[in-house]
Every structure is written in C-alpha cells, then in structure tokens.
Coordinates of C-alpha atoms in Angstrom, one line a residue:
X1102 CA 0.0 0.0 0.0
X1103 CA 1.2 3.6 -1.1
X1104 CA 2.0 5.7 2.2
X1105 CA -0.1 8.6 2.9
X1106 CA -1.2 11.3 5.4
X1107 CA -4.4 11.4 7.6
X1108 CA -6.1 14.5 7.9
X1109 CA -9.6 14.8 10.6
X1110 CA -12.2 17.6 9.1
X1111 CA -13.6 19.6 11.7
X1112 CA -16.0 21.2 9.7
X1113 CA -17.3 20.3 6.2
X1114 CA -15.6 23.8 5.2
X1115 CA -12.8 22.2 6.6
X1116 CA -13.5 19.2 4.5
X1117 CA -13.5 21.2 1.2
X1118 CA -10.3 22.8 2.0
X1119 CA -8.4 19.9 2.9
X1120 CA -9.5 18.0 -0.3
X1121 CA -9.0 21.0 -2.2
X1122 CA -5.5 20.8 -1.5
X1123 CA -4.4 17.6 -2.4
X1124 CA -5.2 16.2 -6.0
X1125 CA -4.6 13.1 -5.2
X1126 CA -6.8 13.1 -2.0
X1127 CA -10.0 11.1 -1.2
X1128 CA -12.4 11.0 1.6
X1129 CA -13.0 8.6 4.3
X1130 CA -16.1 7.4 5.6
X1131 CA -16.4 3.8 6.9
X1132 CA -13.8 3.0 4.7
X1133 CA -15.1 -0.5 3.8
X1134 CA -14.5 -0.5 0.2
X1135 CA -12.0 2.6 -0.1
X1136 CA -9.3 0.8 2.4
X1137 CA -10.0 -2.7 0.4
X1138 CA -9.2 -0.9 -2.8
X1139 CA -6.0 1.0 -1.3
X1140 CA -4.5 -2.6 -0.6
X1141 CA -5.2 -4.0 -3.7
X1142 CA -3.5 -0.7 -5.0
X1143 CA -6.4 -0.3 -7.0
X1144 CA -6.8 3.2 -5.0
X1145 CA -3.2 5.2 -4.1
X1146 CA -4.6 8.2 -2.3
X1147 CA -1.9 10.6 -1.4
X1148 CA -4.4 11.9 1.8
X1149 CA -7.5 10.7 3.9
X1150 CA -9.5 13.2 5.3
X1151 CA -11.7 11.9 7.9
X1152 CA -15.1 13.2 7.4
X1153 CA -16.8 10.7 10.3
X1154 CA -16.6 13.0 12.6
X1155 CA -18.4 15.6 10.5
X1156 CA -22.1 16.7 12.2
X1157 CA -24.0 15.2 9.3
X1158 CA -25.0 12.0 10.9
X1159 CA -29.1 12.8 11.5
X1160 CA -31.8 11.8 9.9
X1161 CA -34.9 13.9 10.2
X1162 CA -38.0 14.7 8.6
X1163 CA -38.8 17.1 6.5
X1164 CA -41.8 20.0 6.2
X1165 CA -42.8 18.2 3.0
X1166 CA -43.5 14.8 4.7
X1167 CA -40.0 13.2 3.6
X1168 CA -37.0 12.2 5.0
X1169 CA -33.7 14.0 5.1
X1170 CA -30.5 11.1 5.9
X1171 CA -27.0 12.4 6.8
X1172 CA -24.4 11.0 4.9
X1173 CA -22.5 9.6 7.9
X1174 CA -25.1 8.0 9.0
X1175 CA -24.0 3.9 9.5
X1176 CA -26.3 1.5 7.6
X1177 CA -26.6 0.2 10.7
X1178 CA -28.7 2.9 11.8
X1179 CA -30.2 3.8 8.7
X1180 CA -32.0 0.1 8.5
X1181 CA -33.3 0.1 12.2
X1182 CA -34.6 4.1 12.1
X1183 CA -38.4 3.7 12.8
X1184 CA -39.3 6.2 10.4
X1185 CA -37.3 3.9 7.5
X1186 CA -38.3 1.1 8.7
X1187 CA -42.2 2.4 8.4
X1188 CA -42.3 4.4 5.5
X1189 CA -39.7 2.9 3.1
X1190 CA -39.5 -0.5 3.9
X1191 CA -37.8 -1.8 1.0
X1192 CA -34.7 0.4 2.4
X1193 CA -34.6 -1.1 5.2
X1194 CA -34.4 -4.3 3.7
X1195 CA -32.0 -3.7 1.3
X1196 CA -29.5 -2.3 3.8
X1197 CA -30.1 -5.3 5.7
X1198 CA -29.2 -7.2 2.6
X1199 CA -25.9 -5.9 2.2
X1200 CA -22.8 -7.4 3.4
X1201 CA -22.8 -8.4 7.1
X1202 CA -23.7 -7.0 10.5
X1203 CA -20.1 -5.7 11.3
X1204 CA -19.5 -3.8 8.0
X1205 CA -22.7 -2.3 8.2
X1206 CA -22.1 -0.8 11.3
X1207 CA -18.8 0.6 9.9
X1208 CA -20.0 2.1 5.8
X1209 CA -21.8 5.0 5.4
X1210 CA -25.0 6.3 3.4
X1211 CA -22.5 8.5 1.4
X1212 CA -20.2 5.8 1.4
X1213 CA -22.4 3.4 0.2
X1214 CA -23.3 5.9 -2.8
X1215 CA -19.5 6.0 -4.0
X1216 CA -18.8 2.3 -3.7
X1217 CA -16.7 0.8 -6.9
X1218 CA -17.6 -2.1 -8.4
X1219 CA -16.6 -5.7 -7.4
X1220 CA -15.5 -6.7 -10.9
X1221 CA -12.5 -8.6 -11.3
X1222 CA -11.1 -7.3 -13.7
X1223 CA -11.2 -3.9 -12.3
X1224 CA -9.3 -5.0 -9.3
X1225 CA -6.4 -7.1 -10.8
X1226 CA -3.9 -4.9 -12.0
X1227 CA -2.6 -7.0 -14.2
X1228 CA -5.3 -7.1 -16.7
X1229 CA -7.1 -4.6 -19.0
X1230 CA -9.9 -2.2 -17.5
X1231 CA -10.8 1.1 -18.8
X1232 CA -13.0 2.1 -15.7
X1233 CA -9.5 1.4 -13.8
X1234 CA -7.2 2.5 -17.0
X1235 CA -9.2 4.4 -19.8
X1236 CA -8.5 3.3 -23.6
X1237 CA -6.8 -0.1 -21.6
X1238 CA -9.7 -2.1 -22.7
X1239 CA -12.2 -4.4 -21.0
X1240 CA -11.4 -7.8 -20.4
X1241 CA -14.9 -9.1 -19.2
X1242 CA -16.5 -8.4 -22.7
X1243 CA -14.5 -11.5 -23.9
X1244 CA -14.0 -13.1 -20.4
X1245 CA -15.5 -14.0 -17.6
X1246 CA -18.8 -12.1 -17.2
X1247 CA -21.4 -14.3 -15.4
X1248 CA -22.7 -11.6 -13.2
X1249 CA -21.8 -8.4 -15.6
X1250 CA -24.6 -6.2 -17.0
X1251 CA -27.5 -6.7 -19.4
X1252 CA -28.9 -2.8 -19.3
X1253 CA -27.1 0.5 -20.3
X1254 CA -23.7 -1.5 -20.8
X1255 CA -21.4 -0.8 -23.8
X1256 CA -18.1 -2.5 -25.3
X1257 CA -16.3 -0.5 -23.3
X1258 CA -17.0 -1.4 -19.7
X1259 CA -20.2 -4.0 -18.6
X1260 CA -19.2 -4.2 -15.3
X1261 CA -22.2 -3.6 -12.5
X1262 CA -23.1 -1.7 -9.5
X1263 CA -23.2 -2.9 -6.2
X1264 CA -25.4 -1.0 -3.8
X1265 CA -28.3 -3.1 -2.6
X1266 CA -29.1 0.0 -0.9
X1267 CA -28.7 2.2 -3.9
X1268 CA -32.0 0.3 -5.6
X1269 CA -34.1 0.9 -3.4
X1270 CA -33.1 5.1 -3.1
X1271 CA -33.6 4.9 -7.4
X1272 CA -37.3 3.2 -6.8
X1273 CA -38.2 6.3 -4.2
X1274 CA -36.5 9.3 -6.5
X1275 CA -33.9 10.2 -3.6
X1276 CA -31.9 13.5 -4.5
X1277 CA -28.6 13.5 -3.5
X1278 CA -27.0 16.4 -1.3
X1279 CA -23.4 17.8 -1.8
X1280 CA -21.2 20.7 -0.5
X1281 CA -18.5 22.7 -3.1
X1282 CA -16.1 25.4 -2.7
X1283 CA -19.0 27.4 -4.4
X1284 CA -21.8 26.3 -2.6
X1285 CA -24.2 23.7 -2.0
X1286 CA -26.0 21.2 -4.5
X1287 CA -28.1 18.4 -5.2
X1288 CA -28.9 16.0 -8.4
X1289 CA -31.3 12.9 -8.4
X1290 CA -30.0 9.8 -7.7
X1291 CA -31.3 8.7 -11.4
X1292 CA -29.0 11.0 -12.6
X1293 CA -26.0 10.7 -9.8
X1294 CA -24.2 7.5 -11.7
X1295 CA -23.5 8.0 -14.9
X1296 CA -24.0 5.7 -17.7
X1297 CA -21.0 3.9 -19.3
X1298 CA -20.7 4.9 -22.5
X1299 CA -17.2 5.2 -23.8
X1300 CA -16.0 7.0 -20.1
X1301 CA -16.6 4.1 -17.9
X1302 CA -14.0 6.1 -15.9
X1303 CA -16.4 8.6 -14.2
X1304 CA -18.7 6.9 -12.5
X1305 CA -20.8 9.9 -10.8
X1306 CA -22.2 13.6 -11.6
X1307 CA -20.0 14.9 -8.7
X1308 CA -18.6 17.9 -9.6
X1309 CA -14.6 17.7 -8.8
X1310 CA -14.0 17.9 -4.8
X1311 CA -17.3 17.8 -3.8
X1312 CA -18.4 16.4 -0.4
X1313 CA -21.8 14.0 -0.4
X1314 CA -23.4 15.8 2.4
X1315 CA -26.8 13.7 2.5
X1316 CA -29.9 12.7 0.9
X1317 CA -33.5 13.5 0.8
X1318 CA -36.2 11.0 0.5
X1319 CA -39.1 12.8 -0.7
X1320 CA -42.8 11.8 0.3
X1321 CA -43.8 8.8 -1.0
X1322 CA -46.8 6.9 0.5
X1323 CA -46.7 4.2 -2.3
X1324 CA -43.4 3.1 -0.6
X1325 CA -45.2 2.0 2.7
X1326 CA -46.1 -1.6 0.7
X1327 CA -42.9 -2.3 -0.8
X1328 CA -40.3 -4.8 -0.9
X1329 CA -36.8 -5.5 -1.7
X1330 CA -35.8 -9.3 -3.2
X1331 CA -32.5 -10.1 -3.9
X1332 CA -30.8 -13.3 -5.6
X1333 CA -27.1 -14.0 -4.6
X1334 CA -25.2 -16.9 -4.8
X1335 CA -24.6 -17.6 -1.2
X1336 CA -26.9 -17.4 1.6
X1337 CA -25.1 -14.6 3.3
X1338 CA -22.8 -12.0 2.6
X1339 CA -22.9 -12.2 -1.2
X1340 CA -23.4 -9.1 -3.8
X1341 CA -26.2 -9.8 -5.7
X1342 CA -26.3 -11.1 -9.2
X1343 CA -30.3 -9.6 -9.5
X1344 CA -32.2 -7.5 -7.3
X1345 CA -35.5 -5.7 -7.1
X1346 CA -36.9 -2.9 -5.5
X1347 CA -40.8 -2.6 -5.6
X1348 CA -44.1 -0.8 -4.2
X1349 CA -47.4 -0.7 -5.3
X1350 CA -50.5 0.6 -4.7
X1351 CA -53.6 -1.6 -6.2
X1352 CA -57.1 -0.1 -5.8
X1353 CA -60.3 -2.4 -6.8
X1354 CA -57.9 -4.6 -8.4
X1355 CA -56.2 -1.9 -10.1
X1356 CA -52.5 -0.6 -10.2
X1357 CA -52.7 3.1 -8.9
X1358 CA -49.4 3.8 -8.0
X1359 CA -46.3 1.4 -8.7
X1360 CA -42.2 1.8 -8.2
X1361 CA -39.7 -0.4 -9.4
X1362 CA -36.1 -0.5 -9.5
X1363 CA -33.4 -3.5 -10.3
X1364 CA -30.1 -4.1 -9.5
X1365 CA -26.6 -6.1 -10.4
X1366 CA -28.1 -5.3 -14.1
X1367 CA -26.4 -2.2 -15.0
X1368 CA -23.7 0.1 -14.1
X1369 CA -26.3 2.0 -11.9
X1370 CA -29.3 0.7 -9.8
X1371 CA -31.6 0.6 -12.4
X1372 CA -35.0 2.8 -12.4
X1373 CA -37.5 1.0 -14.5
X1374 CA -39.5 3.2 -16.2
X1375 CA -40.9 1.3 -19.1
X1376 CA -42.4 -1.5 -16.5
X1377 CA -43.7 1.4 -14.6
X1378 CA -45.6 3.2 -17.6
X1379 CA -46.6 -0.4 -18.6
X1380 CA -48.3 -0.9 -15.6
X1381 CA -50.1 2.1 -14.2
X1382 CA -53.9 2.2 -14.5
X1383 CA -53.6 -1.3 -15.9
X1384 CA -54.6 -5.2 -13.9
X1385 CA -53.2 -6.1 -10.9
X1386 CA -52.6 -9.5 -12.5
X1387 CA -49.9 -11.7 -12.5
X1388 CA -49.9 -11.6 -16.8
X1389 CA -49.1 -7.8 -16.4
X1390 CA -46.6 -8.1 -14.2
X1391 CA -44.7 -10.3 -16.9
X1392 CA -45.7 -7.7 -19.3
X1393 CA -44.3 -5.1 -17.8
X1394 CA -40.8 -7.3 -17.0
X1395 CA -40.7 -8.0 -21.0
X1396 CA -41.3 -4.0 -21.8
X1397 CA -38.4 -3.7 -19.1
X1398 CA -36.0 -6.4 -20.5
X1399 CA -36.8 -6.0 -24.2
X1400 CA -33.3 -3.3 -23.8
X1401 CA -31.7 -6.0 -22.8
X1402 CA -28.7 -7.2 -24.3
X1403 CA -26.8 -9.6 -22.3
X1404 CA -23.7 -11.1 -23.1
X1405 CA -23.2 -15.3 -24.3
X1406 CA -22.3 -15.7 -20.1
X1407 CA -25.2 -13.8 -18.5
X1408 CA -28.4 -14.5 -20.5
X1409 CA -29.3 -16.2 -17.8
X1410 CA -30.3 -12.5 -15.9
X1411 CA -32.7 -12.0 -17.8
X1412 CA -35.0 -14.9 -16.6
X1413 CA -33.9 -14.0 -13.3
X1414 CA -35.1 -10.2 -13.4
X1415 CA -38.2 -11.2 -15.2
X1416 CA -39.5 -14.1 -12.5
X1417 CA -38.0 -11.3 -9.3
X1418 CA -40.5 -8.9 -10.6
X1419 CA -43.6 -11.1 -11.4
X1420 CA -43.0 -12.6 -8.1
X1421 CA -42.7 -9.7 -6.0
X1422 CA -45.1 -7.9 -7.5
X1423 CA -47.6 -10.5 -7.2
X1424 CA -46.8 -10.9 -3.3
X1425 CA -47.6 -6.9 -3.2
X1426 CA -50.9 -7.4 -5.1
X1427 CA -51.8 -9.7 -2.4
X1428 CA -50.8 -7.6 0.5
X1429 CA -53.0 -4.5 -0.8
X1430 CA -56.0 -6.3 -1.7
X1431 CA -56.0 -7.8 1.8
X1432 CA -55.4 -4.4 3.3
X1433 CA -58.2 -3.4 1.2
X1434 CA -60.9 -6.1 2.2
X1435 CA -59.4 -5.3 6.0
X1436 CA -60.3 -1.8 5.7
X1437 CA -64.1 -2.6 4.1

C-alpha cells in the first residue's frame, strides 16, 4: 500500500479545504471498500481526510413529509430508524441485505453511494480495465462475465453496480445532497451514476472535490407496501447477481401507483420506467406483471455468459409484484 497522510475535518468547510488541496486526496467514511481498494493498489490516495466526525449524521423529517438522511449515517442505523423502517420498507431491507452485520455498522450512506464495483477485472492490476485505466480495454466483454450487466452497458465497460441500498433510493427518487467550494448542491440519484458509454472512468455527476453531504427521501406513500428481493449466490454475505426494488398501490384490483427499481443489471441501480408506464392504470394481474418485466428487458442485451439474468429479473419482478398485489387487496378487504 502507497504511504499517505491522515487529515480529521472539523467542519465540512474544513473538508472542502483539505481535499481541495491535495489532488490526489480522497475521503474517508467507513472505509469498507476505499481501504480494500488502497491494498489491492487499485486506489493510491496521497491523503484521507476523515469526514466521520463531520455533524452530518441525522436523519430527520422534512416540512414536506420526507425524509432528510445524513451522509455519515451507519447503515446500521439507517436500516433500524423507525421512520425507515415504516415508511420505506424496501430500504430497510435492502440495507439489511448488504454485506454483514459488522461492515454495516462501519459504511456510510455517502459511502455506500460511492462504492466501486466488485469486478475482477477492475481489481487485478494485471489485466485490462478502462473504468480502472481508460482506452486499456475491457477484459470481461471476452471473459468471464457471469454476473456483468444486461442494461445501459457498452463494449467498453459491462461491469455492474453494487449497492443493494442504492436500488431501493432509485425506486423512491432520492436526491442526493453535496457541499462545493461554491456552494451547496443536489442531483437525483437517477442522474447521480453515470452511464457507461465510452467514459466508464467517471462513474458519478460529482462535480470535482465535492463532499456528499446527505440525501433527501421525498414523500412517498406508495413506498409504505414495498419490498426488496434479492438473488445472490450464497446465503449470506454475497453481492447480488439480481435485485428488485418494488411498491405498489392496487385499488379495486387496479395498479394506482407502482415503483420499481433493479439491481446487479447495469452500471447503476436501475430505475424502471418502461415497467412502470406499462403498468399504471392497468390489472393487478400476474400476466401484467410479466408484461411489464418484457417492456423492461426488451433493452436487454446480455452477453453469451449472463443470458441467464434475464429470466432471473423477469421471475424477481412477477413474483414480487404478485406478493404486493396480495398484501394491498387484503389491506383493502381489511379496511371494508
């Protein structure tokens, strides 16, 4: 590992200044993929600069009936908050999904946002990666791509996101928070990773040296039946190789309201909105819930190793769905 300072922020001003200083400096939340990375040499930051310390480790509600969630805030915390845990179930879960009890009490909401991705190829220095090296090439195209992307790749990188947690913020439009030299700022997390394209290399809308203060969850009451399903290879402690992110509202047997989101399919948790527009206003039925999948997945284009997502996603959503359906028509018939 490369040798470099440590630096604790007092203040996020403080922050700022500190990172401003060093090019070759990164912040340091929880540190569970960052340090990981720095090891593998994968990441050679000159400077940490502390920002656990930083006051932005609340989470509050706000006047318009949302939720406001620091960006220190542990996962840990984030999954057991009552008002997460009520309102946005599906967050909960997914937090709960990812990675085990111990790191979750270390990695951080903004942490989790910033996380790299686990392909191999991007952390073995000795092969190919342009998201690592640009113009080096990608080496999972031709190689070993089981659980690489079917949505949004390109020849120049397929690798996929991590974040459990990061699917379920797409399917409830969180907006991301951020502090700059020139002020504060804020873009949707639908627009906060950015596609592949030929720049696999920047991964986020950041500007340069900005600071993820928090996230807002805005008002959602669709998100009080929802759910968060996800297929990994292992029982425990796994990164998942398809995930989904749902909530619906079904009145008289009809879809009134509906969010969907799917991970490990793309190089961002994946809002999607041809399902969505597919469904509204339409049957509660099982038949449009595969409908919608196929209006979903007919972007698809997965590679000779990963076809085998497609199913996947497709069954994930009819079944979740379905299970949703259920729970609002017998909250429904309880309510009568």
């Amino acid at each position: 590992m490369r040798e470099f300072d440590y630096r604790r922020a007092s203040d996020v001003p403080d922050a700022l200044a500190l990172l401003g200083a060093e090019p070759e400096a990164r912040y340091l939340g929880g540190g569970t993929n960052l340090v990981d990375l720095m090891k593998s040499g994968v990441e050679r930051p000159a400077l940490l600069v502390d920002v656990r310390e930083l006051p932005l480790d609340r989470i509050e509600a706000t006047p318009e009936g949302g939720l406001r969630i620091g960006a220190t805030v542990t996962n840990s915390d984030l999954a057991a908050h009552p008002e997460v845990r009520r309102r946005y179930p599906a967050l909960t879960q997914a937090v709960l999904a990812g990675a085990s009890g111990q790191l979750r009490n270390m990695a951080t909401v903004g942490g989790n946002l910033l996380q790299r991705t686990r392909c191999a190829y991007f952390t073995d220095l000795a092969r190919p990666c342009n998201k690592r090296v640009p113009g080096s090439g990608c080496a999972a195209v031709a190689g070993e791509h089981r659980n690489h992307a079917i949505l949004g790749a390109s020849t120049h990188c397929v690798a996929v996101h991590p974040s459990d947690m990061g699917v379920a913020l797409a399917a409830f439009d969180a907006v991301v928070e951020y502090a700059t030299a020139d002020g504060p700022g804020e873009v949707p997390l639908a627009e906060f990773h950015l596609p592949v394209g030929d720049t696999p290399h920047r991964e986020t809308a950041l500007p340069p040296g900005a600071l993820i203060t928090g996230l807002t969850l805005p008002p959602a009451p669709v998100a009080a039946v929802s759910r968060y399903r996800k297929v990994r290879e292992r029982a425990s402690y796994a990164f998942a190789i398809g995930s989904v992110a749902a909530a619906l509202d079904v009145r008289d047997g009809t879809v009134h309201d509906v969010r969907l989101a799917l991970g490990a399919v793309a190089s961002r948790p994946w809002r999607a909105g041809a399902a969505e527009r597919a469904l509204r206003g339409g049957p509660a039925t099982a038949e449009a819930f595969a409908a919608a999948a196929d209006a979903e997945l007919a972007a698809a284009e997965p590679l000779p190793g990963n076809g085998y997502k497609v199913t996947l996603i497709r069954n994930l959503v009819v079944a979740v769905l379905t299970e949703l359906a259920e729970e609002s028509r017998q909250t429904e018939e309880a309510a009568r």
